[in-house]
Short mmCIF file of C-alpha atoms and ligand atoms in Angstrom, two decimals:
data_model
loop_
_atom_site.label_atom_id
_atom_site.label_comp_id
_atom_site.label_asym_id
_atom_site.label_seq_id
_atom_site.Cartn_x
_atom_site.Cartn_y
_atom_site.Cartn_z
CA UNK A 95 0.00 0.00 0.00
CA UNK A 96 1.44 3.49 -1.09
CA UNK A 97 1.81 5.90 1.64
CA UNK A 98 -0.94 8.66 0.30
CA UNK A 99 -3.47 5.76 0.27
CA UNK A 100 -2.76 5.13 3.65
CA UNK A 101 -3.19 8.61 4.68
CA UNK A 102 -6.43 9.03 2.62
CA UNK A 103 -8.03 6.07 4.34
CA UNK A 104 -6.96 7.37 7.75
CA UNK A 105 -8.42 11.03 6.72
CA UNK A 106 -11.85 9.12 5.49
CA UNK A 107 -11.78 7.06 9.31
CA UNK A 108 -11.95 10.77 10.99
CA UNK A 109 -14.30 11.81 8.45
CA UNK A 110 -17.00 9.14 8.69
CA UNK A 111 -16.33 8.11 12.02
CA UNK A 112 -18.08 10.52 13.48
CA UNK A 113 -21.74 9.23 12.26
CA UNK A 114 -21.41 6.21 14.30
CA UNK A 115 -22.39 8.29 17.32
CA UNK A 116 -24.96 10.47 16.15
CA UNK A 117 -28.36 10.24 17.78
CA UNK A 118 -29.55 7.70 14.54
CA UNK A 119 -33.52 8.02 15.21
CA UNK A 120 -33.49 12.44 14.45
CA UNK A 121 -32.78 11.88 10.49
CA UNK A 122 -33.67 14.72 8.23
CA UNK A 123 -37.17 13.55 6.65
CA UNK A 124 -39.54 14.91 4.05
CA UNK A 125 -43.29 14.63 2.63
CA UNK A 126 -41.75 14.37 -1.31
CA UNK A 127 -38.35 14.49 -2.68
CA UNK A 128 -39.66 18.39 -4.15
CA UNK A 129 -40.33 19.54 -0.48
CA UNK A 130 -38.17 21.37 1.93
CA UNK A 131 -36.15 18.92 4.06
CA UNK A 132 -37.37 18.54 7.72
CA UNK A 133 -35.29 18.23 10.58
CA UNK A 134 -34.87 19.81 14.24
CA UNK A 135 -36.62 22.41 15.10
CA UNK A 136 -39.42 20.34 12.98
CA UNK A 137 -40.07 17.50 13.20
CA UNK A 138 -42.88 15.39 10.57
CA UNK A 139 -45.66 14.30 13.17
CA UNK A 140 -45.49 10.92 13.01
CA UNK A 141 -42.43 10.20 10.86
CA UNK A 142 -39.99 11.59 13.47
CA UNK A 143 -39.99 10.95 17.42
CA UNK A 144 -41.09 13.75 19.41
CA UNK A 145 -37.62 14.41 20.66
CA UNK A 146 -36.45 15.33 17.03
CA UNK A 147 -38.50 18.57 17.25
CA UNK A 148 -39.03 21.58 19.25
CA UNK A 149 -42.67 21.78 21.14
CA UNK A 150 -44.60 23.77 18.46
CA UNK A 151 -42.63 23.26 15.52
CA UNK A 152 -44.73 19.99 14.20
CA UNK A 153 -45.23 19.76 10.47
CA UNK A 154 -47.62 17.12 8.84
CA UNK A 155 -47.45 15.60 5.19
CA UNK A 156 -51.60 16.03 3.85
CA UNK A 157 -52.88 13.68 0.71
CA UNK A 158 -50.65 15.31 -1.99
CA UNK A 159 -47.58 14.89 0.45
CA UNK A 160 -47.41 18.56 0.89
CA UNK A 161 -45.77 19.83 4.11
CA UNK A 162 -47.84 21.56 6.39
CA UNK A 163 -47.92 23.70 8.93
CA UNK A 164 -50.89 24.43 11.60
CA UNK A 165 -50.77 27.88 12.70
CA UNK A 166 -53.77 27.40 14.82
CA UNK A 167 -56.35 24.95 15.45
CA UNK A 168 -58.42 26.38 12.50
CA UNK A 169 -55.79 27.36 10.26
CA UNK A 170 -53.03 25.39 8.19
CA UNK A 171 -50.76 26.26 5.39
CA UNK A 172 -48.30 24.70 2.66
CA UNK A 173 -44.50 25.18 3.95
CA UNK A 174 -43.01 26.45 0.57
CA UNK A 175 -39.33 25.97 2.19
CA UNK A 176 -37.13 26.39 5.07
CA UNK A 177 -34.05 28.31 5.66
CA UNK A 178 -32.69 26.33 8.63
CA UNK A 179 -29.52 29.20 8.73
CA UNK A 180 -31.63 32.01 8.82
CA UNK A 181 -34.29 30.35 10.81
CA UNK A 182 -37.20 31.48 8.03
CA UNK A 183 -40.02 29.49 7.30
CA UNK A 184 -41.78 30.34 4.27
CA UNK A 185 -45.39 29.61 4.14
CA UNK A 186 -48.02 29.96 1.09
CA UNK A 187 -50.50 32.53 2.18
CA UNK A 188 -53.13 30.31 -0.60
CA UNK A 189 -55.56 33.43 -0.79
CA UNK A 190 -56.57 31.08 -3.76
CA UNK A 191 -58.30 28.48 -2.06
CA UNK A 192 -61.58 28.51 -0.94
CA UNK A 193 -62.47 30.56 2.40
CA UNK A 194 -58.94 31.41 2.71
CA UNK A 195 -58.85 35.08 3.08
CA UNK A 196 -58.22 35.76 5.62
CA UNK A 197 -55.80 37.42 8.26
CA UNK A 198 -52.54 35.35 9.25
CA UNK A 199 -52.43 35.52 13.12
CA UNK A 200 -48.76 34.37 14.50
CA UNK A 201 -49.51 35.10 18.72
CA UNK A 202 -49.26 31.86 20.78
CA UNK A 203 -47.40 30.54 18.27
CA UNK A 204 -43.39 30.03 18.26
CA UNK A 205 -43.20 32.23 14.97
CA UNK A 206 -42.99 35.72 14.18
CA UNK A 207 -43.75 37.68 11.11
CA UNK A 208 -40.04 39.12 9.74
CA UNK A 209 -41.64 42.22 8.80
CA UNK A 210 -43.03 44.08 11.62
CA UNK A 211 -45.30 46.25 10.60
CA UNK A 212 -48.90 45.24 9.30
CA UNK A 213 -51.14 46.83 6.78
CA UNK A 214 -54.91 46.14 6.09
CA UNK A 215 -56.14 44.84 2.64
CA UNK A 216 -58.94 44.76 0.78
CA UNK A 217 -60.05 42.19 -1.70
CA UNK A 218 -62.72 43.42 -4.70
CA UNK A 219 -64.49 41.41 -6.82
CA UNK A 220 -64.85 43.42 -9.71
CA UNK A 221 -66.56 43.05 -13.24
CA UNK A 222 -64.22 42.30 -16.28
CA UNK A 223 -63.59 45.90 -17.50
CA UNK A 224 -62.87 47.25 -13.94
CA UNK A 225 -60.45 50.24 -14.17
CA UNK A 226 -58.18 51.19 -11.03
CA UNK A 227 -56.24 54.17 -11.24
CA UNK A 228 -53.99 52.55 -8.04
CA UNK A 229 -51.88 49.89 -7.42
CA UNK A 230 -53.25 46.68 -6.67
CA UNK A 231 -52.71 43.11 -6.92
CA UNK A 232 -54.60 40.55 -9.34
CA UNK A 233 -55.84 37.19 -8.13
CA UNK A 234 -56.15 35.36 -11.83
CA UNK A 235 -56.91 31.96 -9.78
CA UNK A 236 -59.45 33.28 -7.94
CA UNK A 237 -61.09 35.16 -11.24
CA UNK A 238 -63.60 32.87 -13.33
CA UNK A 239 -65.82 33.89 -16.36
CA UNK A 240 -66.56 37.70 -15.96
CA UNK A 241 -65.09 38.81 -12.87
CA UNK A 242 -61.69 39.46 -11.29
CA UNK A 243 -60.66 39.56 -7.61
CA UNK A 244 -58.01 42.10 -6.76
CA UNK A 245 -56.74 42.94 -3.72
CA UNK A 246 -55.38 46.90 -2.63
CA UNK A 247 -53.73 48.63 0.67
CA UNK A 248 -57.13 49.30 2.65
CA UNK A 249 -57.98 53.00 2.35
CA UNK A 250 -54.53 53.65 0.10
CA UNK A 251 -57.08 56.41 -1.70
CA UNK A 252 -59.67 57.64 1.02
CA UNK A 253 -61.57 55.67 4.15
CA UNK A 254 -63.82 53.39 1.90
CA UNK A 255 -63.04 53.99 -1.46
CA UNK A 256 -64.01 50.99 -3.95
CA UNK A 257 -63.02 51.02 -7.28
CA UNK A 258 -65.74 51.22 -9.97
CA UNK A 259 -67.30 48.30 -10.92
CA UNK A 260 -65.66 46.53 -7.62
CA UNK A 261 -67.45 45.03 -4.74
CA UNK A 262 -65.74 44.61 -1.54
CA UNK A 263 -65.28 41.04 -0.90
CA UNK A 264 -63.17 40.95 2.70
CA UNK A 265 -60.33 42.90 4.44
CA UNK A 266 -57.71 41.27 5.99
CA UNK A 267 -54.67 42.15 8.13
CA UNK A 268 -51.05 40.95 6.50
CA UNK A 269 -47.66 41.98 7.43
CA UNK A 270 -46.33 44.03 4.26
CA UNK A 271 -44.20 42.14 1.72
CA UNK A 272 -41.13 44.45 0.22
CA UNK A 273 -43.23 45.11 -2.89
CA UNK A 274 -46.76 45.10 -1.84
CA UNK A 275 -47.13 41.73 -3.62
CA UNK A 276 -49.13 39.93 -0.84
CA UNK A 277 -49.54 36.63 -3.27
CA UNK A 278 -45.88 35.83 -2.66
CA UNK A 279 -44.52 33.28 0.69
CA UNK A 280 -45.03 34.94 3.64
CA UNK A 281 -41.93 34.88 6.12
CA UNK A 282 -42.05 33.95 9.48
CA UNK A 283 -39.25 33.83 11.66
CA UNK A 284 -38.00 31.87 15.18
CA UNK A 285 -35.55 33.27 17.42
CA UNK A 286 -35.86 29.97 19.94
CA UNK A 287 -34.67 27.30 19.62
CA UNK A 288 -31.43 29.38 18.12
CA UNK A 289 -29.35 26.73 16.06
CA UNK A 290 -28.01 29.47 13.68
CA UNK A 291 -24.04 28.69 15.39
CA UNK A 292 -24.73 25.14 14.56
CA UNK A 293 -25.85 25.86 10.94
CA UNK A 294 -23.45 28.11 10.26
CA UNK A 295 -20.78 25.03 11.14
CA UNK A 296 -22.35 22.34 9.31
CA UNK A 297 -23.55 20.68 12.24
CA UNK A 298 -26.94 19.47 13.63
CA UNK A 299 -28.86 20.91 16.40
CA UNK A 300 -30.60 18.99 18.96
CA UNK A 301 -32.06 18.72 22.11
CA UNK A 302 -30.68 18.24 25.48
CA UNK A 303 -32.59 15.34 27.24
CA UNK A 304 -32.74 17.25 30.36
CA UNK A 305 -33.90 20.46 29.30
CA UNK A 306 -34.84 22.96 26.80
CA UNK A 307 -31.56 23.74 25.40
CA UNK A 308 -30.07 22.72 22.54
CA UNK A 309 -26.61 21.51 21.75
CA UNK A 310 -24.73 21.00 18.51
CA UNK A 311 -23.88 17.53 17.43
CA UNK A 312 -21.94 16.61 14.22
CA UNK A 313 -24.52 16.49 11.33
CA UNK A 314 -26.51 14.24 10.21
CA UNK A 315 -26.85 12.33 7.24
CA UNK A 316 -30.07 10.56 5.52
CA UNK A 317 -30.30 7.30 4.23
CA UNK A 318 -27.61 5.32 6.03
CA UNK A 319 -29.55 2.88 9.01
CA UNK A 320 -28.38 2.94 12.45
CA UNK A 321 -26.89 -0.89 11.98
CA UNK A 322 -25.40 0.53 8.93
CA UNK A 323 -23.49 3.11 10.65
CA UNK A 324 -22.23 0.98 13.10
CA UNK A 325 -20.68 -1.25 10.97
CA UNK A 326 -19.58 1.34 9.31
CA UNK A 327 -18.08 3.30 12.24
CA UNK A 328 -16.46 0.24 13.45
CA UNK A 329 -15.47 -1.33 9.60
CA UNK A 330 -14.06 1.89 9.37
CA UNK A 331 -12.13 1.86 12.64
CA UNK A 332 -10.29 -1.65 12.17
CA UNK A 333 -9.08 -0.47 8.22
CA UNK A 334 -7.87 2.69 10.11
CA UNK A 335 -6.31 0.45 12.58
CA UNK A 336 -4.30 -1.62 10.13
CA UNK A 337 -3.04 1.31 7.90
CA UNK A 338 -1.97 3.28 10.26
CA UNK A 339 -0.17 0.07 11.50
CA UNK A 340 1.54 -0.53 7.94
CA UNK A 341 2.66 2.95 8.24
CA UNK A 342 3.61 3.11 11.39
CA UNK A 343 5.72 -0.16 9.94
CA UNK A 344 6.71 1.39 7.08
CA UNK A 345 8.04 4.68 8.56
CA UNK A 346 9.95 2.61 11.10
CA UNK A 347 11.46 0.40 8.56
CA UNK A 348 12.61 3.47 6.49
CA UNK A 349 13.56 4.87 9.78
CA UNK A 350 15.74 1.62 10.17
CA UNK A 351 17.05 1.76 6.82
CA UNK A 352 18.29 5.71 7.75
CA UNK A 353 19.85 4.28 10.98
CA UNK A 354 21.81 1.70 8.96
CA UNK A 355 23.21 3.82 6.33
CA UNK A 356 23.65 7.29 7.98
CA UNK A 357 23.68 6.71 11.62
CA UNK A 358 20.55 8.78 12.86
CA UNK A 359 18.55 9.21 15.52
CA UNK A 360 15.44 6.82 15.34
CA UNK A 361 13.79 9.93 17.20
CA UNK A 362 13.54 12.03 13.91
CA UNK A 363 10.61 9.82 12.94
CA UNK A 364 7.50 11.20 14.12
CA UNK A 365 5.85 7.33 14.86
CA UNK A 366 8.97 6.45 16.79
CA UNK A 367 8.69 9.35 19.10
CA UNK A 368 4.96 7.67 20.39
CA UNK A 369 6.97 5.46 22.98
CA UNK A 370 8.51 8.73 24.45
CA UNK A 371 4.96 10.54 25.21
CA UNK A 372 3.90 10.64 28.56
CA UNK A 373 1.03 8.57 27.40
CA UNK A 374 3.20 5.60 26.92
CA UNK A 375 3.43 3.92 30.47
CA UNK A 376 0.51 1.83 29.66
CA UNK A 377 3.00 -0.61 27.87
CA UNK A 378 5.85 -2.74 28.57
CA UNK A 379 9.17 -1.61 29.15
CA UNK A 380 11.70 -2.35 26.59
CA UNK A 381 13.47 -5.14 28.87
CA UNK A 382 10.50 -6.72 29.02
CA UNK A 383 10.10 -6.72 25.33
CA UNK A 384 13.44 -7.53 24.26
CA UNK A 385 12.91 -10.67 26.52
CA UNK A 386 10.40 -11.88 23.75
CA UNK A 387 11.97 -14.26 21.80
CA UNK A 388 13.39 -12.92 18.88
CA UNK A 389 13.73 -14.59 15.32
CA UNK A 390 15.24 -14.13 12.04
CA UNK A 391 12.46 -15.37 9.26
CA UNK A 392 13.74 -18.00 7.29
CA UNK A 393 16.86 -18.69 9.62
CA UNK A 394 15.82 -20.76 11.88
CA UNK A 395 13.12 -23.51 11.12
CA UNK A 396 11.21 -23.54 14.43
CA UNK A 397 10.32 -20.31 14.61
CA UNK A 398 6.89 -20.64 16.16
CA UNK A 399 3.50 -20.26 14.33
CA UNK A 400 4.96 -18.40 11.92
CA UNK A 401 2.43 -17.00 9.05
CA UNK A 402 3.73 -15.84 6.15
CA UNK A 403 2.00 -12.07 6.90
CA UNK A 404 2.57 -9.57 9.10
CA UNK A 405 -1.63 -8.84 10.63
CA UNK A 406 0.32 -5.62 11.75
CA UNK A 407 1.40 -4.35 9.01
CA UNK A 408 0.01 -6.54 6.19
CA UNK A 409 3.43 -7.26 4.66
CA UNK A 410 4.61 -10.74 3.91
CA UNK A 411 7.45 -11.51 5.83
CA UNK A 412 10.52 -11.91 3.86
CA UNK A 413 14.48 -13.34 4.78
CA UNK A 414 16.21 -12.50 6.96
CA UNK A 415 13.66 -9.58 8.61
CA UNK A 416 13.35 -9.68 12.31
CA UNK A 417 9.92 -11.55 14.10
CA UNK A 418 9.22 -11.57 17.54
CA UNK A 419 7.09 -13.96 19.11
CA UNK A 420 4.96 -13.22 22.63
CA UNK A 421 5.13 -15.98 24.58
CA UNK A 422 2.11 -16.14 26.62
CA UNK A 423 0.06 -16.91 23.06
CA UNK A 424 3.00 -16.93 20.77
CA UNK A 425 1.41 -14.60 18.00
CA UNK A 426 3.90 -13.60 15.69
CA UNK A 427 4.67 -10.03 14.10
CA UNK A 428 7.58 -8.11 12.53
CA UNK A 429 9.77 -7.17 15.71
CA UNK A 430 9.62 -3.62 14.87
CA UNK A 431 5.62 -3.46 14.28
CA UNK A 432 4.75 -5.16 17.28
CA UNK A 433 7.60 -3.53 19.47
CA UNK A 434 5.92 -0.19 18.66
CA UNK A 435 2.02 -1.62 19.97
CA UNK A 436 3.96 -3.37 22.93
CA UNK A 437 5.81 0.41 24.25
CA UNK A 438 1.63 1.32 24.68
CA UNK A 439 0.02 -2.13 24.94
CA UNK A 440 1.05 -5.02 27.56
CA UNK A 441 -1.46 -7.51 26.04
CA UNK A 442 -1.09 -8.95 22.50
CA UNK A 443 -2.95 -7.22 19.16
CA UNK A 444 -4.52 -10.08 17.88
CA UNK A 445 -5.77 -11.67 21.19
CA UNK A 446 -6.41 -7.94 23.42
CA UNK A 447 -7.91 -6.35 20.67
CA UNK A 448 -10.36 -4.41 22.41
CA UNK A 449 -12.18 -1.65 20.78
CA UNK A 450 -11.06 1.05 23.40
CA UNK A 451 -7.41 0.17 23.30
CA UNK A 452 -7.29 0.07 19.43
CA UNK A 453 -9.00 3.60 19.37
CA UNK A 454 -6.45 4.77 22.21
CA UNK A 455 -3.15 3.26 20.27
CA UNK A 456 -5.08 4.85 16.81
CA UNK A 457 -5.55 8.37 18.91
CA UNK A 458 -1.95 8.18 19.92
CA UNK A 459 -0.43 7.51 16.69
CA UNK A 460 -3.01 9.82 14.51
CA UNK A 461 -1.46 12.37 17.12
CA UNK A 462 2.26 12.29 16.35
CA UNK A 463 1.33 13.05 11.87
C1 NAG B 266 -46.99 10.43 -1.71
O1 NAG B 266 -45.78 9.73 -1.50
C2 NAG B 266 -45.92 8.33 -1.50
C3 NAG B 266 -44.59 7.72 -1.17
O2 NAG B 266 -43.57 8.66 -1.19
C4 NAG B 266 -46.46 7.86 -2.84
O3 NAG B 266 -46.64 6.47 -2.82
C5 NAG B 266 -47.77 8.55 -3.13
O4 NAG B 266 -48.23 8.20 -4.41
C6 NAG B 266 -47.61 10.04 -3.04
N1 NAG B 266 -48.90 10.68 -3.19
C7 NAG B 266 -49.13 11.72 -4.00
C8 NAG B 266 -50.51 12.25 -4.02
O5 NAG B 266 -48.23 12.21 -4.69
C1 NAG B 267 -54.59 36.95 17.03
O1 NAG B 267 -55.08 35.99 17.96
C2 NAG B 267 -55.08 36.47 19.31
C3 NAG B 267 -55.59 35.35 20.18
O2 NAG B 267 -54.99 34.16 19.83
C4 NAG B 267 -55.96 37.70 19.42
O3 NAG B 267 -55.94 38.18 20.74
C5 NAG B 267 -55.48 38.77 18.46
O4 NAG B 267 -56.33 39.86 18.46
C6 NAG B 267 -55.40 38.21 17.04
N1 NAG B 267 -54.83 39.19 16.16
C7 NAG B 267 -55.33 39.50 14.96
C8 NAG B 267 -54.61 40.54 14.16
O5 NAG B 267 -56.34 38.97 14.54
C1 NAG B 268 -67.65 37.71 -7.97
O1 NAG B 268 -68.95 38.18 -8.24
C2 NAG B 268 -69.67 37.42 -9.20
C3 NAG B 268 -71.01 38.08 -9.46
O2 NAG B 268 -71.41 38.82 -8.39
C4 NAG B 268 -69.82 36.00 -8.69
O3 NAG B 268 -70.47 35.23 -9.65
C5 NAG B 268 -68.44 35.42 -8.41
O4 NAG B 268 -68.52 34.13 -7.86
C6 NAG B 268 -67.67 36.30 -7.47
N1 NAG B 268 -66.33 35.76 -7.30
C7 NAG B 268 -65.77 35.49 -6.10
C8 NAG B 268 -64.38 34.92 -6.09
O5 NAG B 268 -66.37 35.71 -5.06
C1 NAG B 269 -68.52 47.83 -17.53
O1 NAG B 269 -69.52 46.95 -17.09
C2 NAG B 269 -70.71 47.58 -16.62
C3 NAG B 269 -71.65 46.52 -16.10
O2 NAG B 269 -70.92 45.52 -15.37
C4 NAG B 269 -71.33 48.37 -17.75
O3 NAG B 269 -72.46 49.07 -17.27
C5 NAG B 269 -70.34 49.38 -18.30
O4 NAG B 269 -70.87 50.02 -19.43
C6 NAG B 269 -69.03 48.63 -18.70
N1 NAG B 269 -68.06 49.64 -19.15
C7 NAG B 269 -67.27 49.43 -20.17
C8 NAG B 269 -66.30 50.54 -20.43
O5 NAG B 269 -67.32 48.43 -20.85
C1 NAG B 270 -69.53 37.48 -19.79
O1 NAG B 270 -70.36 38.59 -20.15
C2 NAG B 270 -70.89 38.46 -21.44
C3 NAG B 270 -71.74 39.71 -21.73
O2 NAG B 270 -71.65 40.65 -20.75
C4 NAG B 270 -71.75 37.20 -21.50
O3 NAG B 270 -72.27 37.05 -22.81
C5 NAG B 270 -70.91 35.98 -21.14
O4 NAG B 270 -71.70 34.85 -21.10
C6 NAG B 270 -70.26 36.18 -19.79
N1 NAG B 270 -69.38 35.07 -19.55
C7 NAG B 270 -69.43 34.32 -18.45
C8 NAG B 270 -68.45 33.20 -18.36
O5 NAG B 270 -70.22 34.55 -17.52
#
């Protein structure tokens, strides 16, 4: 294996990793592959545990798997999207449906409107060749045959003025939109829960178990199953394992090769300096190892249980290199692989190999590139 490999797969360990701890159950979810993607604060009633959401921020999926949001116990509307960094939702007013004009009320609910200030309007129903002289806004969808429904700023020309050949249908109270156009999304905001830090760093937001608050946790991603993700996670951590092993092997070796030719200090390789960190009294001190017999492969024809690979460092072993044996199991390695796991490990690799003290030796030697 070439060195950069190596490297690569130990940068894609730290990068997946990560998603074998996430809290599995909280995946984004949807109503339709063409609607916004819903995750905490929402949560689709339902489709995601309660915990996945923020009291008041429940969305539901209706018969054309259209996400929706109840405003009040009367009132729903279509979610046309969701800026989870800004904390926006944008909801269709749908003035076009039947009985639907009418005002948008945000108290006792978690949202507010992101413009402040709100303006009256009036909706006409007016006779084909209607002529207004002031701005106002057509509803085609809610015009049939003869007649056309528009909608103007109450009282933007006098205190009940209604445009000829107009009858006033209904007046409602909106927040304004930035060009008057009260047919486009309307914008509400949340300022609580406030995940825009978590956003901002591509992570997740989610809630504490024993409170209100909310915490960031490393994102998220759809699709993969819990069971998947452990395997993954853990797949992941053993391939890490035995790279970083054949480098740590490698470097030593070319280390080795240095010290033969030029006469240097083993210490200018960065995996040989792991024995010398404080960290390293968990092993065995090199007396103790040197006192495990010691072979030369291919020299000597009881050399015990000899395989003809290296499960350190993956490398078949060839003439004349250096094994050493542990005696309590007598599990064979390359001397210099398993003389670097022994300076941090007093148990041997292939029968100790706990998940904890694999991560630690990983952690340590991930450390020192
Ligand atoms: C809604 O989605 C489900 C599955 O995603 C699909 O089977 C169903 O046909 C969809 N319904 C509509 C009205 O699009
Ligand atoms: C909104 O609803 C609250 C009660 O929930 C009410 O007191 C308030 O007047 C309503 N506002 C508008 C503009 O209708
Ligand atoms: C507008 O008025 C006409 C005639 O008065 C009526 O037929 C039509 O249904 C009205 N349209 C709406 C949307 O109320
Ligand atoms: C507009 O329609 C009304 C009846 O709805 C009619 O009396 C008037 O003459 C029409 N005006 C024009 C300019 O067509
Ligand atoms: C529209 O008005 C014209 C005459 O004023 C009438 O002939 C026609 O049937 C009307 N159309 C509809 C759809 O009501």
């Amino acid at each position: 294996m070439e060195k950069k490999h190596i490297l690569l797969l130990i940068f894609s360990f730290f990068v997946l990793n990560p998603i074998a701890g996430a809290n599995d159950d909280c995946l984004p979810a949807s109503c339709s592959s063409s609607d916004p993607e819903i995750r905490f604060p929402f949560r689709i009633l339902g489709q995601q545990p309660d915990r996945c959401g923020f009291p008041g921020f429940d969305l539901s999926c209706d018969g054309q798997n259209q996400t929706i949001l109840q405003l009040s116990s009367s009132l729903s509307y279509i979610v046309n999207s969701i800026s989870y960094l800004e904390q926006v939702i944008y909801i269709d007013p749908e003035f076009c449906r039947p009985n639907r004009i009418v005002s948008v009320n945000v108290t006792e609910t978690p949202f507010s409107y992101s413009n402040f200030f709100m303006q009256s309007y009036t909706f006409y129903n007016c006779s084909q060749n209607y002529s207004s002289m002031y701005p106002d806004v057509p509803f085609p969808c809610l015009s049939s045959g003869n007649h056309s429904v528009i909608a103007m700023l109450t009282g933007s020309v006098y205190p009940g003025y209604v445009p000829p050949n107009c009858k006033v249908m209904k007046s409602v109270v909106l927040p304004v939109r930035p060009n008057g156009d009260i047919s486009v999304a309307l914008e509400l905001m949340w300022f609580t829960p406030y995940c825009k830090t978590c956003e901002r760093e591509g992570k997740a937001c989610e809630l504490k178990t024993d409170d209100e608050q909310t915490i960031c946790v490393s994102s998220r991603r759809k699709g993969i199953s819990r069971s998947a993700k452990y395997g993954l996670g853990i797949g992941m951590s053993v391939l890490a394992l035995i790279c970083i092993s054949g480098l740590a092997c490698y470097v030593s070796s070319k280390v080795q090769g240095h010290n033969d030719s030029h006469n240097q200090s083993i210490d200018t390789s960065p995996v040989a300096n792991i024995p010398q960190q404080p960290n390293s009294g968990t092993g065995l001190d090199g007396r103790t190892i040197e006192s495990y017999p010691k072979t030369v492969f291919g020299e000597s024809s009881q050399s015990p249980n000899v395989d003809a690979t290296c499960v350190i460092c993956l490398f078949d072993y060839k003439l004349k290199e250096s094994l050493r044996t542990i005696p309590q199991c007598n599990h064979c390695f390359h001397a210099e692989c398993i003389d670097e796991w022994l300076k941090l490990n007093k148990t041997c690799l292939v029968c100790a190999g706990t998940h904890r003290k694999v991560r630690h030796w990983l952690h340590l030697a991930v450390k020192h590139y």
